Amino acid sequence: MKLKVEPLVWHFVQILILVAFTVDAVKLKEKFKWREVEFDWTSPEVKEAAIKSEKYVPSNNLPLGLERWRDKLFITVPRWKSGVAASLNFVNIPDGLSPVLHPYPTWEANQLPENNEADSATKTESSPKMLNDNTTIISTFRVRADECDRLWVMDTGLADILGNPTQHAAPSLVVFDLYTDKLIRRHYFPDALLKEDSFFANVIIDAERGDCDNTHAYIPDLGGYQVIVYSFKNDKSWRVKHNFFHFDPLAGDYNIGGVNFQWTDGVFGMAVGKRTRDGTRPVYFHAFSSTKEFMVSNRILQNETYSQSPESYYDYKLMGDRGPNSQSSAEFYDPETGIIFYTQVNKDGVGCWNTAKPLNPDTQGLVDSDSDALVFPNDLKVDTEGNVWVLSDRLPMFIFTSLDPEQYNYRILTGTVSDIIKGTPCDVL
């Protein structure tokens, strides 16, 4: 006997199957989201005064970078425009859906210098422009908590980037002790390392617990097409140049959230891999406007003399090409699985590559994609518990058009590595 299913019932069954499949396919879960971010003001009166003086313009505060340390999730708010309340902040992991941002390390440290303070900042012909208070954070895009429980902050020193740009201080690395929230050190980049178009929007740390003094930081210069290397032990920085740090002229076209634009951003994403038998670690990197991935040994970057010599050219290797429309901002290496996770800005998603496999389009996985929740995934990290954290912020609309304050514009999503790689070429079998 044949079972007859009414068309309406069969249609309902199809919908249930589709919904079940869709729910299962969504691997990253929303942890936090905001229409506009709010801050932990000391009082309502202080907030109102900031709004009245335009030191706080809610719509100008766009979250961009993130990092987890214990129960803190750090969130950066670069000073793209005027009216940013605080550039470096944190929320607590157990917080509710749209938590207020707590300035880090303090409210005072996130205040822009007054005009007379900026004018009097230390500057000589042979030294960079410095701040009177080295705990001050002008504007940061991304931060990194290392294995030694230090927070590394790449402070551009530049405020109101899209309006009336003001360079309050030279670009610098700011290092805090995460247990005490006290400043450990601030290192200003010498003027000789900077180019006219230099711009620093990322910081990658090469550290190992038990050898904290021997830490190195790698800071990609997306506009100067170079990488700044900083030695914590010697408190010294130098620049490294290479052709692979440039953008691909065929990969500078973007279509995101209905906005078409062109960027020429060079070296941007970097990730430090697992230590090899000879004691070195691979450093993977890519330009933002590119679909190719490269690699160089950390031993090359850490050798100030050799890294700047022509002989080092062939120490850089092309790993492969991710495929069309696979431009990426940030990437992060998960030491437990050997997988690199990276943003997929043109695909509203997050990609992955198992570094044990060759790099080509067939070995790239798209772990999640969402044309609403993942419009411009801007930063991502993998924490020590095996969770991937992704921040999306609709940056192109913020820059080129406008954001709707009635919609959720900023999101932080998370998922476990083991779950999100299932069914992708990255799966560790």
Short mmCIF file of C-alpha atoms in Angstrom, two decimals:
data_model
loop_
_atom_site.label_atom_id
_atom_site.label_comp_id
_atom_site.label_asym_id
_atom_site.label_seq_id
_atom_site.Cartn_x
_atom_site.Cartn_y
_atom_site.Cartn_z
CA MET A 1 0.00 0.00 0.00
CA LYS A 2 1.34 3.41 -0.95
CA LEU A 3 1.24 6.12 1.63
CA LYS A 4 -0.36 9.26 0.29
CA VAL A 5 1.00 12.51 1.72
CA GLU A 6 -1.05 15.63 1.22
CA PRO A 7 0.89 18.43 -0.56
CA LEU A 8 0.43 20.81 2.38
CA VAL A 9 1.75 18.24 4.88
CA TRP A 10 4.72 17.41 2.65
CA HIS A 11 5.51 21.11 2.35
CA PHE A 12 5.48 21.39 6.16
CA VAL A 13 7.82 18.40 6.47
CA GLN A 14 10.23 20.00 4.00
CA ILE A 15 10.27 23.20 6.05
CA LEU A 16 11.07 21.25 9.24
CA ILE A 17 13.94 19.45 7.52
CA LEU A 18 15.30 22.72 6.19
CA VAL A 19 15.08 24.39 9.62
CA ALA A 20 16.79 21.44 11.29
CA PHE A 21 19.58 21.52 8.73
CA THR A 22 20.00 25.27 9.07
CA VAL A 23 20.19 25.15 12.86
CA ASP A 24 22.78 22.38 12.69
CA ALA A 25 24.82 24.31 10.10
CA VAL A 26 25.14 27.41 12.28
CA LYS A 27 28.29 26.60 14.21
CA LEU A 28 29.21 29.96 15.71
CA LYS A 29 26.82 31.16 18.40
CA GLU A 30 26.16 34.77 19.30
CA LYS A 31 27.65 35.63 22.66
CA PHE A 32 27.31 39.42 22.61
CA LYS A 33 25.69 41.93 20.28
CA TRP A 34 25.03 45.65 20.25
CA ARG A 35 23.12 48.17 18.20
CA GLU A 36 25.48 50.79 19.63
CA VAL A 37 28.05 50.11 22.33
CA GLU A 38 27.62 51.64 25.76
CA PHE A 39 30.27 52.30 28.40
CA ASP A 40 30.50 51.93 32.15
CA TRP A 41 30.34 55.64 32.97
CA THR A 42 31.26 56.79 36.46
CA SER A 43 27.93 58.63 36.66
CA PRO A 44 25.02 59.73 34.45
CA GLU A 45 26.22 63.32 34.79
CA VAL A 46 29.66 62.46 33.40
CA LYS A 47 28.05 60.71 30.44
CA GLU A 48 25.74 63.66 29.70
CA ALA A 49 28.66 66.07 29.89
CA ALA A 50 30.63 63.90 27.45
CA ILE A 51 27.71 63.84 25.02
CA LYS A 52 27.17 67.58 25.32
CA SER A 53 30.85 68.31 24.65
CA GLU A 54 30.88 65.70 21.82
CA LYS A 55 33.65 63.78 23.53
CA TYR A 56 31.19 60.92 23.28
CA VAL A 57 29.25 60.39 20.06
CA PRO A 58 27.61 56.94 20.40
CA SER A 59 27.37 56.25 16.66
CA ASN A 60 31.11 56.86 16.23
CA ASN A 61 32.13 54.03 18.56
CA LEU A 62 32.76 50.90 16.48
CA PRO A 63 34.26 47.80 18.19
CA LEU A 64 36.94 46.12 16.10
CA GLY A 65 39.44 43.87 17.91
CA LEU A 66 39.03 41.27 20.64
CA GLU A 67 41.10 39.06 22.93
CA ARG A 68 40.24 36.72 25.78
CA TRP A 69 42.15 36.40 29.04
CA ARG A 70 40.48 34.32 31.74
CA ASP A 71 37.02 35.85 32.31
CA LYS A 72 37.88 39.09 30.53
CA LEU A 73 37.14 39.70 26.89
CA PHE A 74 39.03 42.75 25.66
CA ILE A 75 37.37 44.86 22.98
CA THR A 76 39.03 47.69 21.10
CA VAL A 77 37.24 50.77 19.77
CA PRO A 78 39.62 52.61 17.41
CA ARG A 79 39.26 56.37 17.08
CA TRP A 80 38.09 56.27 13.46
CA LYS A 81 36.04 59.38 14.20
CA SER A 82 35.80 61.90 17.01
CA GLY A 83 33.68 61.12 20.04
CA VAL A 84 35.12 57.72 21.01
CA ALA A 85 34.70 57.30 24.76
CA ALA A 86 37.50 54.75 25.32
CA SER A 87 39.66 52.85 22.85
CA LEU A 88 40.66 49.89 25.05
CA ASN A 89 37.94 48.11 26.99
CA PHE A 90 36.77 44.80 28.36
CA VAL A 91 33.59 42.94 29.19
CA ASN A 92 33.23 39.95 31.48
CA ILE A 93 32.49 36.58 29.87
CA PRO A 94 29.43 35.92 32.12
CA ASP A 95 27.90 39.30 31.19
CA GLY A 96 24.52 39.59 29.48
CA LEU A 97 23.78 39.92 25.78
CA SER A 98 24.66 43.62 25.36
CA PRO A 99 27.07 44.46 28.18
CA VAL A 100 28.59 47.85 28.86
CA LEU A 101 32.28 48.29 28.02
CA HIS A 102 34.69 48.89 30.90
CA PRO A 103 37.68 51.08 29.92
CA TYR A 104 41.06 49.41 30.53
CA PRO A 105 43.16 49.91 32.54
CA THR A 106 41.20 52.98 33.70
CA TRP A 107 38.94 55.72 32.40
CA GLU A 108 41.79 58.20 32.85
CA ALA A 109 44.14 56.17 30.65
CA ASN A 110 41.64 56.38 27.79
CA GLN A 111 41.30 60.15 27.76
CA LEU A 112 42.88 62.06 24.90
CA PRO A 113 45.55 64.57 25.92
CA GLU A 114 44.42 68.17 25.94
CA ASN A 115 45.91 70.42 23.28
CA ASN A 116 48.50 71.85 25.61
CA GLU A 117 49.49 68.35 26.75
CA ALA A 118 49.90 67.16 23.16
CA ASP A 119 51.98 70.18 22.26
CA SER A 120 54.27 69.61 25.22
CA ALA A 121 54.73 65.90 24.55
CA THR A 122 58.38 64.99 24.39
CA LYS A 123 59.84 65.17 20.88
CA THR A 124 63.35 65.77 19.59
CA GLU A 125 64.86 65.41 16.15
CA SER A 126 66.32 62.02 17.06
CA SER A 127 63.40 60.63 19.09
CA PRO A 128 59.72 59.94 18.40
CA LYS A 129 56.89 62.02 19.83
CA MET A 130 56.03 60.68 23.27
CA LEU A 131 53.16 61.09 25.71
CA ASN A 132 53.48 62.68 29.13
CA ASP A 133 51.68 59.68 30.65
CA ASN A 134 52.77 56.33 29.20
CA THR A 135 49.64 54.56 30.42
CA THR A 136 47.54 56.63 28.00
CA ILE A 137 45.87 54.71 25.18
CA ILE A 138 45.16 56.91 22.16
CA SER A 139 43.73 54.47 19.61
CA THR A 140 44.20 50.73 19.24
CA PHE A 141 42.85 48.28 16.69
CA ARG A 142 44.01 44.93 18.06
CA VAL A 143 45.59 43.56 21.21
CA ARG A 144 47.11 40.24 22.30
CA ALA A 145 47.38 38.50 25.68
CA ASP A 146 50.51 36.35 25.71
CA GLU A 147 51.56 33.17 27.53
CA CYS A 148 53.20 35.31 30.23
CA ASP A 149 49.91 37.01 31.19
CA ARG A 150 50.81 40.32 29.61
CA LEU A 151 48.51 42.38 27.41
CA TRP A 152 50.21 43.84 24.34
CA VAL A 153 48.49 46.89 22.90
CA MET A 154 49.40 48.35 19.50
CA ASP A 155 48.62 52.04 19.96
CA THR A 156 48.62 53.95 16.67
CA GLY A 157 48.77 57.29 18.50
CA LEU A 158 46.37 58.61 15.85
CA ALA A 159 42.86 59.93 16.59
CA ASP A 160 39.94 61.00 14.37
CA ILE A 161 41.34 59.07 11.41
CA LEU A 162 38.41 59.75 9.06
CA GLY A 163 37.85 63.34 10.17
CA ASN A 164 40.62 65.66 11.31
CA PRO A 165 43.52 63.23 11.93
CA THR A 166 45.67 64.13 14.92
CA GLN A 167 48.90 62.28 15.71
CA HIS A 168 49.07 62.64 19.49
CA ALA A 169 52.14 60.42 19.73
CA ALA A 170 54.30 58.09 17.68
CA PRO A 171 52.96 54.56 17.16
CA SER A 172 53.96 52.44 20.14
CA LEU A 173 53.64 49.09 21.87
CA VAL A 174 52.11 49.24 25.34
CA VAL A 175 52.51 46.23 27.64
CA PHE A 176 50.40 45.67 30.77
CA ASP A 177 50.60 43.10 33.55
CA LEU A 178 47.20 41.41 33.43
CA TYR A 179 47.30 40.43 37.09
CA THR A 180 47.93 43.95 38.38
CA ASP A 181 46.70 46.03 35.40
CA LYS A 182 49.91 48.04 35.75
CA LEU A 183 52.08 49.27 32.90
CA ILE A 184 55.18 47.17 32.28
CA ARG A 185 56.65 49.10 29.39
CA ARG A 186 55.90 51.39 26.48
CA HIS A 187 58.05 51.29 23.37
CA TYR A 188 57.72 54.07 20.80
CA PHE A 189 58.70 53.22 17.24
CA PRO A 190 61.64 55.37 16.06
CA ASP A 191 60.81 57.79 13.25
CA ALA A 192 63.33 56.01 11.01
CA LEU A 193 61.10 52.91 10.93
CA LEU A 194 58.03 54.76 9.71
CA LYS A 195 56.93 55.59 6.19
CA GLU A 196 54.50 58.25 5.06
CA ASP A 197 51.67 55.71 4.70
CA SER A 198 52.58 53.51 7.68
CA PHE A 199 49.57 52.16 9.54
CA PHE A 200 49.57 49.57 12.30
CA ALA A 201 46.34 47.67 12.93
CA ASN A 202 47.61 44.37 14.36
CA VAL A 203 50.13 42.88 16.77
CA ILE A 204 51.31 39.27 16.97
CA ILE A 205 53.29 37.93 19.91
CA ASP A 206 55.94 35.20 19.81
CA ALA A 207 56.35 34.19 23.46
CA GLU A 208 56.82 31.11 25.56
CA ARG A 209 56.03 30.66 29.25
CA GLY A 210 59.29 30.19 31.12
CA ASP A 211 61.22 32.39 28.71
CA CYS A 212 59.17 35.59 28.88
CA ASP A 213 62.10 37.99 28.47
CA ASN A 214 62.88 36.50 25.06
CA THR A 215 59.50 37.54 23.64
CA HIS A 216 59.24 39.15 20.21
CA ALA A 217 56.36 41.12 18.73
CA TYR A 218 55.60 41.31 15.01
CA ILE A 219 53.64 44.35 13.86
CA PRO A 220 52.49 44.37 10.22
CA ASP A 221 52.56 47.78 8.52
CA LEU A 222 49.66 47.52 6.08
CA GLY A 223 50.39 50.87 4.41
CA GLY A 224 54.20 50.78 4.47
CA TYR A 225 54.36 47.14 3.25
CA GLN A 226 56.81 46.11 5.95
CA VAL A 227 56.86 44.38 9.33
CA ILE A 228 58.20 45.92 12.52
CA VAL A 229 59.93 43.42 14.80
CA TYR A 230 60.31 44.23 18.49
CA SER A 231 62.61 42.47 20.96
CA PHE A 232 61.33 42.70 24.53
CA LYS A 233 64.67 41.60 25.93
CA ASN A 234 66.61 44.35 24.15
CA ASP A 235 63.76 46.90 24.09
CA LYS A 236 64.57 47.50 20.44
CA SER A 237 62.62 47.49 17.18
CA TRP A 238 63.62 47.19 13.53
CA ARG A 239 61.80 46.92 10.23
CA VAL A 240 61.81 44.07 7.73
CA LYS A 241 60.88 44.51 4.09
CA HIS A 242 59.90 41.95 1.46
CA ASN A 243 57.95 41.81 -1.79
CA PHE A 244 55.48 39.38 -0.21
CA PHE A 245 54.34 42.13 2.16
CA HIS A 246 52.66 44.01 -0.71
CA PHE A 247 49.03 43.74 -1.79
CA ASP A 248 47.87 41.90 -4.91
CA PRO A 249 46.54 44.47 -7.43
CA LEU A 250 44.01 41.87 -8.65
CA ALA A 251 42.58 41.30 -5.16
CA GLY A 252 41.74 44.82 -4.02
CA ASP A 253 38.04 44.87 -4.98
CA TYR A 254 35.47 44.26 -2.24
CA ASN A 255 31.68 43.82 -2.20
CA ILE A 256 30.43 43.64 1.37
CA GLY A 257 26.95 44.31 2.68
CA GLY A 258 25.94 46.02 -0.55
CA VAL A 259 28.99 48.32 -0.49
CA ASN A 260 31.60 48.17 -3.25
CA PHE A 261 35.03 49.63 -2.51
CA GLN A 262 38.72 49.14 -3.24
CA TRP A 263 41.57 48.78 -0.73
CA THR A 264 45.33 48.47 -1.15
CA ASP A 265 46.14 47.08 2.31
CA GLY A 266 49.35 45.08 2.41
CA VAL A 267 50.65 42.67 5.06
CA PHE A 268 47.99 42.36 7.74
CA GLY A 269 47.23 38.91 9.13
CA MET A 270 50.04 37.01 10.88
CA ALA A 271 50.09 33.83 12.97
CA VAL A 272 52.90 32.10 14.84
CA GLY A 273 52.91 28.33 14.36
CA LYS A 274 54.09 25.45 16.52
CA ARG A 275 57.75 25.12 17.48
CA THR A 276 59.67 22.71 15.23
CA ARG A 277 62.43 20.25 16.12
CA ASP A 278 65.15 22.82 15.43
CA GLY A 279 63.59 25.22 17.93
CA THR A 280 62.17 27.66 15.38
CA ARG A 281 58.56 28.55 14.71
CA PRO A 282 56.93 29.30 11.35
CA VAL A 283 55.33 32.72 11.01
CA TYR A 284 52.44 32.66 8.55
CA PHE A 285 51.25 35.90 7.00
CA HIS A 286 49.15 37.45 4.25
CA ALA A 287 48.28 40.85 2.87
CA PHE A 288 44.69 41.97 3.40
CA SER A 289 44.16 42.63 -0.32
CA SER A 290 45.44 39.23 -1.39
CA THR A 291 44.33 35.61 -1.47
CA LYS A 292 47.79 34.13 -0.98
CA GLU A 293 49.43 32.88 2.20
CA PHE A 294 53.17 33.02 2.93
CA MET A 295 55.53 31.81 5.62
CA VAL A 296 58.92 32.73 7.08
CA SER A 297 60.82 31.31 10.06
CA ASN A 298 60.80 33.38 13.23
CA ARG A 299 64.57 32.91 13.31
CA ILE A 300 64.80 35.12 10.22
CA LEU A 301 62.62 37.91 11.63
CA GLN A 302 64.44 37.88 14.98
CA ASN A 303 67.88 38.32 13.41
CA GLU A 304 68.04 42.09 13.01
CA THR A 305 71.03 42.06 10.66
CA TYR A 306 70.15 39.09 8.47
CA SER A 307 66.44 39.95 8.18
CA GLN A 308 67.35 43.26 6.55
CA SER A 309 69.87 41.78 4.12
CA PRO A 310 69.16 40.73 0.50
CA GLU A 311 70.23 37.18 1.40
CA SER A 312 67.03 36.67 3.41
CA TYR A 313 64.78 37.04 0.34
CA TYR A 314 64.58 33.31 -0.42
CA ASP A 315 63.79 32.38 3.18
CA TYR A 316 60.21 33.49 2.55
CA LYS A 317 57.93 30.82 1.09
CA LEU A 318 54.62 30.91 -0.77
CA MET A 319 52.28 28.43 0.92
CA GLY A 320 49.51 28.69 -1.68
CA ASP A 321 46.36 30.52 -2.75
CA ARG A 322 43.04 30.27 -0.89
CA GLY A 323 40.99 30.95 -4.03
CA PRO A 324 38.83 33.79 -5.42
CA ASN A 325 37.24 36.32 -3.03
CA SER A 326 39.08 34.89 -0.02
CA GLN A 327 40.57 38.16 1.23
CA SER A 328 41.17 38.07 4.97
CA SER A 329 42.00 40.47 7.78
CA ALA A 330 43.06 38.51 10.86
CA GLU A 331 44.26 34.92 11.22
CA PHE A 332 45.13 32.79 14.24
CA TYR A 333 46.99 29.49 14.67
CA ASP A 334 45.47 26.93 17.03
CA PRO A 335 48.40 24.98 18.55
CA GLU A 336 46.22 22.04 19.62
CA THR A 337 45.06 21.16 16.10
CA GLY A 338 47.56 22.92 13.81
CA ILE A 339 44.66 24.74 12.15
CA ILE A 340 44.76 28.37 11.09
CA PHE A 341 41.43 30.17 11.35
CA TYR A 342 40.99 33.34 9.34
CA THR A 343 38.29 35.88 8.53
CA GLN A 344 36.55 35.79 5.14
CA VAL A 345 35.39 39.36 4.67
CA ASN A 346 34.04 38.93 1.12
CA LYS A 347 32.12 35.80 2.14
CA ASP A 348 30.62 37.01 5.44
CA GLY A 349 32.33 34.10 7.12
CA VAL A 350 35.25 32.40 8.81
CA GLY A 351 37.64 30.06 7.03
CA CYS A 352 40.12 27.43 8.15
CA TRP A 353 43.21 25.64 6.88
CA ASN A 354 44.82 22.56 8.39
CA THR A 355 48.53 23.36 8.09
CA ALA A 356 49.33 19.64 7.77
CA LYS A 357 47.81 19.83 4.28
CA PRO A 358 48.87 21.77 1.17
CA LEU A 359 47.25 25.18 0.85
CA ASN A 360 44.86 25.36 -2.10
CA PRO A 361 41.14 26.09 -2.56
CA ASP A 362 40.21 22.43 -1.99
CA THR A 363 41.83 22.32 1.47
CA GLN A 364 40.12 25.49 2.71
CA GLY A 365 37.06 25.13 4.89
CA LEU A 366 34.30 27.68 5.44
CA VAL A 367 33.37 26.93 9.04
CA ASP A 368 30.50 29.41 9.11
CA SER A 369 28.92 32.12 6.97
CA ASP A 370 26.03 34.48 7.74
CA SER A 371 24.96 37.48 5.66
CA ASP A 372 23.63 39.19 8.78
CA ALA A 373 25.64 38.12 11.83
CA LEU A 374 29.02 37.90 10.06
CA VAL A 375 29.04 40.99 7.85
CA PHE A 376 32.72 41.94 7.93
CA PRO A 377 34.29 39.57 10.45
CA ASN A 378 37.12 41.85 11.56
CA ASP A 379 39.04 39.96 14.22
CA LEU A 380 39.28 36.45 15.63
CA LYS A 381 41.21 34.57 18.29
CA VAL A 382 41.41 31.04 19.70
CA ASP A 383 41.55 30.93 23.50
CA THR A 384 43.37 28.44 25.73
CA GLU A 385 40.18 26.41 26.17
CA GLY A 386 39.77 25.66 22.46
CA ASN A 387 37.13 28.27 21.68
CA VAL A 388 37.14 30.48 18.59
CA TRP A 389 36.02 34.09 19.15
CA VAL A 390 34.96 36.28 16.22
CA LEU A 391 34.03 39.97 16.15
CA SER A 392 31.98 41.32 13.21
CA ASP A 393 31.28 45.03 12.88
CA ARG A 394 30.04 46.06 9.39
CA LEU A 395 33.06 48.33 9.01
CA PRO A 396 32.53 49.19 5.30
CA MET A 397 29.09 50.63 6.04
CA PHE A 398 30.51 52.57 8.98
CA ILE A 399 33.19 54.10 6.73
CA PHE A 400 31.44 54.54 3.40
CA THR A 401 27.69 54.80 4.14
CA SER A 402 26.04 54.58 7.57
CA LEU A 403 24.82 52.09 10.14
CA ASP A 404 21.22 51.71 11.25
CA PRO A 405 21.07 52.30 15.04
CA GLU A 406 17.88 50.24 15.19
CA GLN A 407 19.68 47.10 13.98
CA TYR A 408 22.30 44.96 15.68
CA ASN A 409 25.53 46.13 14.04
CA TYR A 410 28.24 44.62 16.23
CA ARG A 411 28.49 41.00 17.28
CA ILE A 412 30.85 38.64 19.04
CA LEU A 413 30.35 34.98 18.19
CA THR A 414 32.04 31.91 19.57
CA GLY A 415 32.29 28.17 19.01
CA THR A 416 34.54 25.28 19.98
CA VAL A 417 37.25 24.32 17.50
CA SER A 418 36.19 20.66 17.49
CA ASP A 419 32.60 21.56 16.60
CA ILE A 420 33.15 24.17 13.93
CA ILE A 421 35.64 22.13 11.88
CA LYS A 422 33.35 19.09 11.61
CA GLY A 423 32.58 18.28 8.00
CA THR A 424 35.22 20.67 6.63
CA PRO A 425 38.56 19.88 4.96
CA CYS A 426 40.18 21.08 8.21
CA ASP A 427 38.74 18.25 10.30
CA VAL A 428 41.43 16.42 12.25
CA LEU A 429 40.63 12.74 11.73
#
